[in-house]
Amino acid sequence: MPARRVRSVIVHQAYRFALDPTPAQARALSAHCGAARFAFNWGLALVKAVMDQREAEKSHGIAPEDLTPALQWSHYSLLWIWNRAKHEVAPWWTECSKEAYSGGLYRLAPALKNWTDSRTGKRTGPTVQFPRFKSRRRARRFTTGGIRVEPDRRHVTLPKLGRIRTYESTRKLARRIEAGTARVTSATVCFEGGRWFCAFTCEVQRNDPPPAQPDAVVGVDLGVAHPAVLSRPLHGVTDAAGFVLNPKHFVRESTALRRISRKVSRRCGPDRRTGARPSKRWERANQRRNRLHCRVANMRRDGLQKLTAALATEFGTIVVEDLNVAGMLRNRRLARSIADAGFAEVRRQLAYKTRWRGSRLVVADRWFPSSKTCSDCGVVKTKLPLHIRVFHCEWCGLEIDRDLNAARNLAALAASSTAGTGVAGDLEPSGSNGRGADCKTCAPRAGSREAFTSHRATVSDEDRRLGSARDSRRIGSPSRPSGS
């Protein structure tokens, strides 16, 4: 078997490690998080005060040239103003690293820019609201520079904080730094689930081999009962039919989560109206709930990482759908299961992993009738209610699982030039308006698009026996084309 040619590419990648700080170091980390929050809130208050002053002056008929000068919202401009005012507004600023204050303003600048672009029409998608002040309880993050990974692979060095021990070995990053294939640019320290983490943003030179089957095409149909259904089985990932088993992490932990949530609600929590601080018992119970949420998120993230890594390693072309997740979440009965599936995360991970290996990611447009099209003869059904889980073709007599039929249609779509750009790691279909909802693919034969089915539709006994509800996409879609 000929050796696969290794592809070298420089990418931005993050390495995340759990920290094991001493009590004094933990207090210092909290102080740096507070410093970043203070700089963010100070900059936001300054911008808001100048905007309100200009509006008041305009209401009094003052000429535009005589108004209070407007502030520049770039990171450099905000940092320039901070450096000249920090001795008065924060005389204690020397207790924390200057990188913490810079990081707080670095997060404020793009927030203000996104709000401005959303108002002027330069930014597509949902309307971006004006930034809000950060809460003391929720702001537990700061970004710093000038960091170093120690050669002993058990410590990291941060500015003003010194050497901090890590829970796990940093050898994955240390080996790349020693070999000269990685360069650390910044580090973000955050507090999640009762533990401190440090994420290093690096420029990494990856030398990944191409996919094992560069000419193979696989269609991936995402669902609820099964996280994904592949058009062809993959050893070690799917069963013999191509179905990925659903571990249901959130469902398994839902009983414990309800129990701890009731315990939190019975404690004396914080009150914004009166300014009352939470009790110690509430804080302990809330920490337990946060750790449980973090555990479920980590298990979900691990499963999705393994799935997408296996797909990018094996196949040269991967076809996925552009799902309307925002519309699907409006279904109150399936919103929890849809959010737990992580549809957007699967597509995001496939985008950069296919770029690493030089493979191709094809994104089918939102209205492609993947479930209603026969994967054998190409006939498109007029209607296919969601409670029917087995696809039966009256033209050729094919009987196949609905999700498997959709996955095979997606795989057959890879050869078509009407869906997707064919560029490795492309995130938007061709002709997209930024949200991917204006591109319509012509069906192979006469038919209609995906039919909307009411949630109260009656399910027959035969359909219940043949399969359970696996696919919840397009339920409750807010925008539908005319005539569907």
CSV table of C-alpha atoms in Angstrom, one decimal:
chain,number,residue,atom,x,y,z
A,1,MET,CA,0.0,0.0,0.0
A,2,PRO,CA,1.6,3.4,-1.0
A,3,ALA,CA,2.3,5.8,1.8
A,4,ARG,CA,0.0,8.8,2.1
A,5,ARG,CA,1.6,12.2,1.4
A,6,VAL,CA,1.6,14.4,4.5
A,7,ARG,CA,0.1,17.8,4.2
A,8,SER,CA,1.7,20.7,6.1
A,9,VAL,CA,-0.5,23.7,7.1
A,10,ILE,CA,-0.2,26.4,9.7
A,11,VAL,CA,-3.4,26.8,11.8
A,12,HIS,CA,-4.5,28.5,15.0
A,13,GLN,CA,-5.2,25.9,17.6
A,14,ALA,CA,-5.9,26.0,21.4
A,15,TYR,CA,-4.6,23.7,24.1
A,16,ARG,CA,-6.6,23.6,27.3
A,17,PHE,CA,-5.2,22.4,30.6
A,18,ALA,CA,-6.7,22.3,34.1
A,19,LEU,CA,-4.8,24.2,36.7
A,20,ASP,CA,-4.0,23.2,40.3
A,21,PRO,CA,-3.3,26.6,42.0
A,22,THR,CA,-2.6,27.1,45.7
A,23,PRO,CA,-5.2,29.1,47.7
A,24,ALA,CA,-3.1,32.3,47.4
A,25,GLN,CA,-2.8,31.7,43.6
A,26,ALA,CA,-6.6,31.1,43.3
A,27,ARG,CA,-7.2,34.4,45.0
A,28,ALA,CA,-4.8,36.1,42.7
A,29,LEU,CA,-6.5,34.5,39.7
A,30,SER,CA,-9.9,35.8,40.9
A,31,ALA,CA,-8.4,39.3,41.3
A,32,HIS,CA,-7.2,39.2,37.7
A,33,CYS,CA,-10.7,38.2,36.6
A,34,GLY,CA,-12.1,41.1,38.6
A,35,ALA,CA,-9.5,43.5,37.0
A,36,ALA,CA,-10.6,42.4,33.5
A,37,ARG,CA,-14.2,42.9,34.5
A,38,PHE,CA,-13.5,46.4,36.0
A,39,ALA,CA,-11.7,47.5,32.8
A,40,PHE,CA,-14.6,46.3,30.6
A,41,ASN,CA,-17.3,48.0,32.7
A,42,TRP,CA,-15.2,51.2,33.0
A,43,GLY,CA,-14.8,51.4,29.2
A,44,LEU,CA,-18.5,50.6,28.6
A,45,ALA,CA,-19.6,53.3,31.1
A,46,LEU,CA,-17.3,55.8,29.5
A,47,VAL,CA,-18.7,55.1,26.0
A,48,LYS,CA,-22.2,55.2,27.3
A,49,ALA,CA,-21.7,58.5,29.0
A,50,VAL,CA,-20.2,60.1,25.9
A,51,MET,CA,-23.1,58.8,23.8
A,52,ASP,CA,-25.7,60.1,26.3
A,53,GLN,CA,-24.0,63.5,26.4
A,54,ARG,CA,-24.0,63.9,22.7
A,55,GLU,CA,-27.7,62.9,22.5
A,56,ALA,CA,-28.5,65.5,25.2
A,57,GLU,CA,-26.5,68.2,23.4
A,58,LYS,CA,-28.3,67.4,20.1
A,59,SER,CA,-31.7,67.7,21.8
A,60,HIS,CA,-30.7,71.2,22.9
A,61,GLY,CA,-29.9,72.3,19.3
A,62,ILE,CA,-26.2,72.4,19.6
A,63,ALA,CA,-24.3,72.4,16.3
A,64,PRO,CA,-22.7,69.2,15.3
A,65,GLU,CA,-19.2,70.7,15.3
A,66,ASP,CA,-19.7,71.9,18.9
A,67,LEU,CA,-20.8,68.5,20.3
A,68,THR,CA,-18.7,66.5,22.7
A,69,PRO,CA,-16.0,64.6,20.6
A,70,ALA,CA,-17.0,61.0,20.0
A,71,LEU,CA,-14.8,58.2,21.3
A,72,GLN,CA,-13.0,55.8,19.0
A,73,TRP,CA,-14.1,52.2,19.9
A,74,SER,CA,-11.0,50.3,18.8
A,75,HIS,CA,-8.9,48.3,21.3
A,76,TYR,CA,-6.0,50.6,20.8
A,77,SER,CA,-8.0,53.8,21.4
A,78,LEU,CA,-9.7,52.4,24.5
A,79,LEU,CA,-6.4,51.2,25.9
A,80,TRP,CA,-4.8,54.6,25.2
A,81,ILE,CA,-7.6,56.3,27.3
A,82,TRP,CA,-7.3,53.7,30.1
A,83,ASN,CA,-3.5,54.2,30.5
A,84,ARG,CA,-4.1,57.9,31.1
A,85,ALA,CA,-7.0,57.5,33.5
A,86,LYS,CA,-6.0,54.3,35.4
A,87,HIS,CA,-4.1,56.2,38.1
A,88,GLU,CA,-7.3,58.0,39.1
A,89,VAL,CA,-10.0,55.4,38.5
A,90,ALA,CA,-8.0,52.4,39.7
A,91,PRO,CA,-5.1,53.4,42.0
A,92,TRP,CA,-4.6,49.7,42.8
A,93,TRP,CA,-4.0,48.7,39.2
A,94,THR,CA,-0.4,47.6,39.9
A,95,GLU,CA,-1.7,44.7,42.0
A,96,CYS,CA,-2.7,42.8,38.8
A,97,SER,CA,-1.0,42.4,35.5
A,98,LYS,CA,-1.6,45.0,32.8
A,99,GLU,CA,-2.6,42.2,30.5
A,100,ALA,CA,-5.8,41.7,32.5
A,101,TYR,CA,-7.0,45.2,31.9
A,102,SER,CA,-6.0,45.1,28.2
A,103,GLY,CA,-7.9,41.8,27.9
A,104,GLY,CA,-11.1,43.4,29.3
A,105,LEU,CA,-10.9,46.2,26.8
A,106,TYR,CA,-10.0,43.8,24.0
A,107,ARG,CA,-13.4,42.1,24.6
A,108,LEU,CA,-15.3,45.4,24.7
A,109,ALA,CA,-14.0,46.7,21.3
A,110,PRO,CA,-15.5,43.9,19.1
A,111,ALA,CA,-18.8,44.0,21.2
A,112,LEU,CA,-19.2,47.7,20.4
A,113,LYS,CA,-18.3,47.2,16.7
A,114,ASN,CA,-20.8,44.3,16.3
A,115,TRP,CA,-23.5,46.5,17.8
A,116,THR,CA,-22.6,49.3,15.4
A,117,ASP,CA,-22.4,47.1,12.3
A,118,SER,CA,-25.8,45.5,13.2
A,119,ARG,CA,-27.5,48.9,13.4
A,120,THR,CA,-26.0,50.1,10.1
A,121,GLY,CA,-26.7,46.9,8.2
A,122,LYS,CA,-23.1,45.8,7.8
A,123,ARG,CA,-23.7,42.7,9.9
A,124,THR,CA,-26.2,40.0,8.8
A,125,GLY,CA,-28.1,37.7,11.1
A,126,PRO,CA,-30.0,38.5,14.4
A,127,THR,CA,-29.8,42.0,15.8
A,128,VAL,CA,-26.9,42.5,18.2
A,129,GLN,CA,-27.9,44.4,21.4
A,130,PHE,CA,-25.8,47.0,23.1
A,131,PRO,CA,-23.2,45.5,25.4
A,132,ARG,CA,-24.2,45.0,29.0
A,133,PHE,CA,-22.1,45.4,32.2
A,134,LYS,CA,-20.4,42.2,33.4
A,135,SER,CA,-21.6,40.8,36.7
A,136,ARG,CA,-19.2,40.0,39.5
A,137,ARG,CA,-20.5,36.5,39.8
A,138,ARG,CA,-20.3,35.6,36.1
A,139,ALA,CA,-17.1,37.4,35.0
A,140,ARG,CA,-14.5,34.7,35.7
A,141,ARG,CA,-12.2,35.0,32.7
A,142,PHE,CA,-9.2,37.0,31.6
A,143,THR,CA,-6.7,36.9,28.7
A,144,THR,CA,-3.0,37.5,29.1
A,145,GLY,CA,0.2,37.4,27.1
A,146,GLY,CA,3.8,36.7,27.9
A,147,ILE,CA,3.1,33.2,29.1
A,148,ARG,CA,5.4,30.2,29.2
A,149,VAL,CA,5.1,26.4,29.4
A,150,GLU,CA,7.7,25.1,31.7
A,151,PRO,CA,10.1,22.3,30.5
A,152,ASP,CA,9.1,20.1,33.4
A,153,ARG,CA,5.6,19.8,31.7
A,154,ARG,CA,3.8,20.3,35.0
A,155,HIS,CA,3.8,24.1,35.4
A,156,VAL,CA,2.9,27.2,33.4
A,157,THR,CA,4.1,30.7,34.0
A,158,LEU,CA,1.7,33.7,33.8
A,159,PRO,CA,2.6,37.4,34.2
A,160,LYS,CA,2.3,38.6,37.8
A,161,LEU,CA,1.1,35.2,38.9
A,162,GLY,CA,4.3,33.2,38.5
A,163,ARG,CA,4.5,29.4,38.2
A,164,ILE,CA,1.2,27.5,38.6
A,165,ARG,CA,1.0,23.8,38.7
A,166,THR,CA,-1.3,21.9,36.3
A,167,TYR,CA,-3.5,18.9,37.0
A,168,GLU,CA,-2.3,17.1,33.9
A,169,SER,CA,0.9,17.0,31.9
A,170,THR,CA,1.4,19.6,29.2
A,171,ARG,CA,3.6,17.3,27.1
A,172,LYS,CA,1.3,17.6,24.0
A,173,LEU,CA,2.1,21.3,23.7
A,174,ALA,CA,5.6,21.1,25.2
A,175,ARG,CA,6.7,18.7,22.5
A,176,ARG,CA,5.5,21.0,19.7
A,177,ILE,CA,7.2,24.0,21.3
A,178,GLU,CA,10.5,22.1,21.7
A,179,ALA,CA,10.3,20.9,18.0
A,180,GLY,CA,9.6,24.5,16.8
A,181,THR,CA,6.2,23.6,15.3
A,182,ALA,CA,4.1,25.7,17.7
A,183,ARG,CA,4.2,29.2,19.1
A,184,VAL,CA,2.1,30.4,22.0
A,185,THR,CA,0.4,33.8,21.3
A,186,SER,CA,-1.9,34.2,24.2
A,187,ALA,CA,-3.5,32.4,27.2
A,188,THR,CA,-7.0,32.7,28.6
A,189,VAL,CA,-7.6,31.7,32.2
A,190,CYS,CA,-11.2,30.9,33.2
A,191,PHE,CA,-13.1,29.3,36.1
A,192,GLU,CA,-15.6,26.7,35.1
A,193,GLY,CA,-17.3,24.0,37.1
A,194,GLY,CA,-15.3,24.7,40.3
A,195,ARG,CA,-11.9,24.4,38.5
A,196,TRP,CA,-9.5,26.8,36.9
A,197,PHE,CA,-8.4,26.2,33.3
A,198,CYS,CA,-5.8,27.8,31.1
A,199,ALA,CA,-6.3,27.7,27.3
A,200,PHE,CA,-3.2,28.5,25.2
A,201,THR,CA,-3.8,30.0,21.7
A,202,CYS,CA,-1.0,28.8,19.4
A,203,GLU,CA,0.1,29.0,15.9
A,204,VAL,CA,0.7,25.3,15.0
A,205,GLN,CA,2.3,23.8,12.0
A,206,ARG,CA,0.3,20.6,11.5
A,207,ASN,CA,1.5,17.8,9.3
A,208,ASP,CA,-1.6,15.6,9.0
A,209,PRO,CA,-1.8,12.9,6.4
A,210,PRO,CA,-4.7,13.0,3.9
A,211,PRO,CA,-7.8,10.9,4.6
A,212,ALA,CA,-7.5,7.1,4.4
A,213,GLN,CA,-10.1,7.1,1.6
A,214,PRO,CA,-9.5,10.3,-0.4
A,215,ASP,CA,-12.1,9.4,-3.1
A,216,ALA,CA,-14.8,8.2,-0.7
A,217,VAL,CA,-17.9,10.3,-0.1
A,218,VAL,CA,-20.1,10.1,3.0
A,219,GLY,CA,-23.4,11.8,3.7
A,220,VAL,CA,-24.1,12.7,7.3
A,221,ASP,CA,-27.7,13.1,8.4
A,222,LEU,CA,-28.0,14.6,11.9
A,223,GLY,CA,-30.8,13.6,14.3
A,224,VAL,CA,-32.0,13.3,17.9
A,225,ALA,CA,-32.4,9.6,18.6
A,226,HIS,CA,-29.1,9.0,16.7
A,227,PRO,CA,-26.6,11.9,16.7
A,228,ALA,CA,-25.7,11.1,13.1
A,229,VAL,CA,-26.5,8.5,10.4
A,230,LEU,CA,-23.9,7.9,7.8
A,231,SER,CA,-24.5,6.8,4.3
A,232,ARG,CA,-21.9,4.1,4.7
A,233,PRO,CA,-20.9,2.4,8.0
A,234,LEU,CA,-17.6,3.3,9.7
A,235,HIS,CA,-15.9,0.6,11.9
A,236,GLY,CA,-15.7,1.6,15.5
A,237,VAL,CA,-18.0,4.5,15.1
A,238,THR,CA,-21.3,3.2,13.8
A,239,ASP,CA,-23.2,-0.1,13.7
A,240,ALA,CA,-23.5,-2.2,10.6
A,241,ALA,CA,-26.2,0.0,9.2
A,242,GLY,CA,-24.4,3.3,9.7
A,243,PHE,CA,-26.2,4.6,12.8
A,244,VAL,CA,-24.2,6.3,15.5
A,245,LEU,CA,-25.4,5.3,19.0
A,246,ASN,CA,-26.7,8.1,21.2
A,247,PRO,CA,-25.1,8.1,24.6
A,248,LYS,CA,-27.8,10.6,26.0
A,249,HIS,CA,-25.5,12.2,28.5
A,250,PHE,CA,-28.0,14.9,29.5
A,251,VAL,CA,-30.9,12.4,29.9
A,252,ARG,CA,-28.8,10.2,32.2
A,253,GLU,CA,-27.9,13.1,34.4
A,254,SER,CA,-31.3,14.8,34.3
A,255,THR,CA,-32.5,13.2,37.5
A,256,ALA,CA,-29.5,14.4,39.5
A,257,LEU,CA,-29.8,17.8,37.9
A,258,ARG,CA,-33.4,18.2,38.9
A,259,ARG,CA,-32.6,17.2,42.4
A,260,ILE,CA,-29.8,19.7,42.8
A,261,SER,CA,-31.8,22.4,41.1
A,262,ARG,CA,-34.6,22.0,43.7
A,263,LYS,CA,-32.0,22.2,46.4
A,264,VAL,CA,-30.6,25.5,45.0
A,265,SER,CA,-34.1,27.0,44.7
A,266,ARG,CA,-34.7,26.3,48.4
A,267,ARG,CA,-31.7,28.2,49.5
A,268,CYS,CA,-31.4,32.0,49.9
A,269,GLY,CA,-29.9,33.1,46.6
A,270,PRO,CA,-28.8,36.6,45.4
A,271,ASP,CA,-31.5,39.2,44.8
A,272,ARG,CA,-30.7,42.0,42.3
A,273,ARG,CA,-33.6,44.2,43.5
A,274,THR,CA,-32.5,44.4,47.1
A,275,GLY,CA,-28.8,43.7,46.6
A,276,ALA,CA,-28.9,40.7,49.0
A,277,ARG,CA,-25.9,38.4,48.8
A,278,PRO,CA,-26.4,34.7,48.5
A,279,SER,CA,-26.0,32.4,51.5
A,280,LYS,CA,-23.1,30.0,51.8
A,281,ARG,CA,-25.4,27.0,51.5
A,282,TRP,CA,-26.7,28.4,48.2
A,283,GLU,CA,-23.2,28.9,46.9
A,284,ARG,CA,-22.2,25.4,47.7
A,285,ALA,CA,-25.4,24.0,46.1
A,286,ASN,CA,-24.9,26.2,43.1
A,287,GLN,CA,-21.3,25.0,42.7
A,288,ARG,CA,-22.5,21.4,42.7
A,289,ARG,CA,-25.0,22.2,40.0
A,290,ASN,CA,-22.4,24.0,37.9
A,291,ARG,CA,-20.0,21.0,38.2
A,292,LEU,CA,-22.8,18.7,37.0
A,293,HIS,CA,-23.5,20.9,34.0
A,294,CYS,CA,-19.8,21.0,33.2
A,295,ARG,CA,-19.6,17.3,33.4
A,296,VAL,CA,-22.4,16.8,30.9
A,297,ALA,CA,-20.9,19.4,28.5
A,298,ASN,CA,-17.5,17.7,28.7
A,299,MET,CA,-18.9,14.3,27.8
A,300,ARG,CA,-20.9,15.7,24.9
A,301,ARG,CA,-17.9,17.6,23.6
A,302,ASP,CA,-15.7,14.5,23.8
A,303,GLY,CA,-18.2,12.4,21.9
A,304,LEU,CA,-18.6,15.0,19.1
A,305,GLN,CA,-14.8,15.4,18.8
A,306,LYS,CA,-14.3,11.7,18.4
A,307,LEU,CA,-17.1,11.5,15.8
A,308,THR,CA,-15.8,14.4,13.6
A,309,ALA,CA,-12.2,13.3,13.9
A,310,ALA,CA,-13.1,9.8,12.6
A,311,LEU,CA,-15.0,11.3,9.7
A,312,ALA,CA,-12.3,13.7,8.7
A,313,THR,CA,-9.6,11.0,9.1
A,314,GLU,CA,-11.4,8.4,6.9
A,315,PHE,CA,-13.3,10.1,4.1
A,316,GLY,CA,-12.2,12.6,1.5
A,317,THR,CA,-15.6,14.3,1.0
A,318,ILE,CA,-18.2,14.9,3.7
A,319,VAL,CA,-21.7,16.2,3.0
A,320,VAL,CA,-23.8,17.8,5.7
A,321,GLU,CA,-27.0,19.8,5.7
A,322,ASP,CA,-27.5,23.5,6.5
A,323,LEU,CA,-30.1,23.0,9.3
A,324,ASN,CA,-32.3,25.8,10.7
A,325,VAL,CA,-31.4,25.1,14.3
A,326,ALA,CA,-32.9,28.4,15.6
A,327,GLY,CA,-36.3,27.4,14.1
A,328,MET,CA,-36.0,23.8,15.4
A,329,LEU,CA,-35.4,25.0,18.9
A,330,ARG,CA,-38.8,26.7,18.9
A,331,ASN,CA,-40.4,23.3,19.2
A,332,ARG,CA,-40.9,23.1,23.0
A,333,ARG,CA,-41.1,19.3,23.0
A,334,LEU,CA,-37.8,18.6,21.2
A,335,ALA,CA,-35.8,21.8,22.1
A,336,ARG,CA,-33.9,20.1,24.9
A,337,SER,CA,-33.0,17.1,22.8
A,338,ILE,CA,-32.0,19.2,19.8
A,339,ALA,CA,-29.8,21.4,21.9
A,340,ASP,CA,-28.2,18.3,23.5
A,341,ALA,CA,-27.3,16.9,20.0
A,342,GLY,CA,-25.0,19.9,19.1
A,343,PHE,CA,-25.8,20.1,15.4
A,344,ALA,CA,-23.9,23.4,14.9
A,345,GLU,CA,-20.9,22.0,16.8
A,346,VAL,CA,-20.6,19.0,14.4
A,347,ARG,CA,-20.5,21.3,11.4
A,348,ARG,CA,-18.0,23.7,13.0
A,349,GLN,CA,-15.6,20.9,13.9
A,350,LEU,CA,-15.9,19.3,10.5
A,351,ALA,CA,-15.1,22.7,8.9
A,352,TYR,CA,-11.6,23.0,10.4
A,353,LYS,CA,-10.7,19.3,10.6
A,354,THR,CA,-11.3,18.9,6.8
A,355,ARG,CA,-9.2,22.0,6.2
A,356,TRP,CA,-6.3,20.4,8.2
A,357,ARG,CA,-6.4,17.3,6.1
A,358,GLY,CA,-7.1,18.9,2.7
A,359,SER,CA,-10.4,17.1,2.3
A,360,ARG,CA,-13.7,18.6,1.2
A,361,LEU,CA,-16.8,19.6,3.1
A,362,VAL,CA,-20.0,20.1,1.1
A,363,VAL,CA,-22.9,21.9,2.7
A,364,ALA,CA,-26.3,21.1,1.2
A,365,ASP,CA,-28.7,24.0,1.2
A,366,ARG,CA,-31.5,24.2,3.7
A,367,TRP,CA,-34.4,23.3,1.3
A,368,PHE,CA,-32.8,20.2,-0.3
A,369,PRO,CA,-35.4,17.4,0.1
A,370,SER,CA,-33.0,14.8,1.4
A,371,SER,CA,-35.7,12.8,3.4
A,372,LYS,CA,-38.4,12.8,0.7
A,373,THR,CA,-36.2,11.8,-2.3
A,374,CYS,CA,-35.8,8.1,-3.1
A,375,SER,CA,-32.1,7.2,-2.9
A,376,ASP,CA,-32.6,4.5,-5.5
A,377,CYS,CA,-34.7,6.0,-8.3
A,378,GLY,CA,-34.7,9.7,-7.4
A,379,VAL,CA,-38.5,10.2,-7.2
A,380,VAL,CA,-39.5,12.9,-4.7
A,381,LYS,CA,-42.5,12.4,-2.5
A,382,THR,CA,-45.0,15.2,-2.3
A,383,LYS,CA,-45.4,14.8,1.5
A,384,LEU,CA,-43.5,12.8,4.1
A,385,PRO,CA,-44.8,13.4,7.7
A,386,LEU,CA,-42.2,13.3,10.4
A,387,HIS,CA,-43.9,10.5,12.3
A,388,ILE,CA,-43.2,8.1,9.3
A,389,ARG,CA,-39.8,6.8,10.1
A,390,VAL,CA,-39.6,4.3,7.1
A,391,PHE,CA,-39.3,5.6,3.6
A,392,HIS,CA,-41.4,3.6,1.1
A,393,CYS,CA,-41.1,4.4,-2.6
A,394,GLU,CA,-44.2,3.6,-4.6
A,395,TRP,CA,-42.2,3.9,-7.9
A,396,CYS,CA,-39.5,1.3,-7.3
A,397,GLY,CA,-40.7,-0.4,-4.1
A,398,LEU,CA,-37.6,0.7,-1.9
A,399,GLU,CA,-38.1,0.4,1.8
A,400,ILE,CA,-35.4,2.0,3.9
A,401,ASP,CA,-35.0,3.9,7.1
A,402,ARG,CA,-35.8,7.6,6.7
A,403,ASP,CA,-32.5,8.9,8.1
A,404,LEU,CA,-30.4,6.4,6.2
A,405,ASN,CA,-32.2,7.4,3.0
A,406,ALA,CA,-31.4,11.1,3.7
A,407,ALA,CA,-27.8,10.3,4.3
A,408,ARG,CA,-27.5,8.5,1.0
A,409,ASN,CA,-29.1,11.4,-0.8
A,410,LEU,CA,-26.6,13.7,0.7
A,411,ALA,CA,-23.8,11.5,-0.4
A,412,ALA,CA,-25.1,11.5,-4.0
A,413,LEU,CA,-25.3,15.3,-3.8
A,414,ALA,CA,-21.5,15.7,-3.6
A,415,ALA,CA,-21.2,15.2,-7.4
A,416,SER,CA,-23.7,18.0,-8.0
A,417,SER,CA,-22.5,21.6,-8.5
A,418,THR,CA,-25.7,23.2,-7.2
A,419,ALA,CA,-25.1,22.6,-3.5
A,420,GLY,CA,-22.1,23.7,-1.5
A,421,THR,CA,-19.0,25.2,-2.8
A,422,GLY,CA,-16.8,22.2,-2.7
A,423,VAL,CA,-14.1,24.1,-0.8
A,424,ALA,CA,-12.5,22.3,2.1
A,425,GLY,CA,-14.0,23.6,5.3
A,426,ASP,CA,-16.4,25.9,3.7
A,427,LEU,CA,-19.1,27.1,6.1
A,428,GLU,CA,-21.7,28.5,3.7
A,429,PRO,CA,-23.5,27.2,0.7
A,430,SER,CA,-23.1,28.9,-2.6
A,431,GLY,CA,-25.3,31.9,-3.1
A,432,SER,CA,-25.8,32.3,0.6
A,433,ASN,CA,-27.0,35.5,2.1
A,434,GLY,CA,-25.1,35.0,5.4
A,435,ARG,CA,-27.7,32.7,6.9
A,436,GLY,CA,-27.9,30.1,4.2
A,437,ALA,CA,-31.7,30.3,3.7
A,438,ASP,CA,-32.0,31.7,0.2
A,439,CYS,CA,-30.5,28.9,-1.9
A,440,LYS,CA,-33.0,26.3,-3.4
A,441,THR,CA,-31.8,23.1,-4.9
A,442,CYS,CA,-33.8,21.7,-7.8
A,443,ALA,CA,-35.2,18.2,-7.1
A,444,PRO,CA,-34.3,15.4,-9.4
A,445,ARG,CA,-37.9,14.9,-10.4
A,446,ALA,CA,-41.2,16.6,-9.8
A,447,GLY,CA,-42.1,17.0,-6.2
A,448,SER,CA,-42.1,19.5,-3.3
A,449,ARG,CA,-39.8,20.5,-0.5
A,450,GLU,CA,-39.8,19.1,3.0
A,451,ALA,CA,-43.4,19.0,4.3
A,452,PHE,CA,-44.3,20.5,7.6
A,453,THR,CA,-46.1,18.2,10.0
A,454,SER,CA,-48.0,19.1,13.1
A,455,HIS,CA,-46.7,17.8,16.3
A,456,ARG,CA,-50.2,16.4,17.0
A,457,ALA,CA,-50.1,14.0,14.0
A,458,THR,CA,-51.3,10.5,14.8
A,459,VAL,CA,-48.7,7.8,14.7
A,460,SER,CA,-49.8,4.3,13.5
A,461,ASP,CA,-48.9,1.2,15.4
A,462,GLU,CA,-46.8,-0.1,12.4
A,463,ASP,CA,-44.7,3.1,12.4
A,464,ARG,CA,-44.1,2.9,16.1
A,465,ARG,CA,-42.9,-0.7,15.7
A,466,LEU,CA,-40.6,0.1,12.7
A,467,GLY,CA,-38.8,3.0,14.3
A,468,SER,CA,-38.9,5.8,16.8
A,469,ALA,CA,-38.7,9.5,16.1
A,470,ARG,CA,-35.0,10.2,15.2
A,471,ASP,CA,-35.1,13.3,13.0
A,472,SER,CA,-36.4,16.6,14.3
A,473,ARG,CA,-35.0,19.0,11.8
A,474,ARG,CA,-37.1,21.7,10.3
A,475,ILE,CA,-39.8,21.5,12.9
A,476,GLY,CA,-41.1,24.9,13.7
A,477,SER,CA,-39.0,26.6,11.0
A,478,PRO,CA,-39.9,30.4,11.2
A,479,SER,CA,-39.2,31.0,7.5
A,480,ARG,CA,-40.7,28.8,4.8
A,481,PRO,CA,-40.9,29.4,1.0
A,482,SER,CA,-44.2,30.1,-0.5
A,483,GLY,CA,-46.1,27.1,-1.9
A,484,SER,CA,-44.5,24.6,0.5
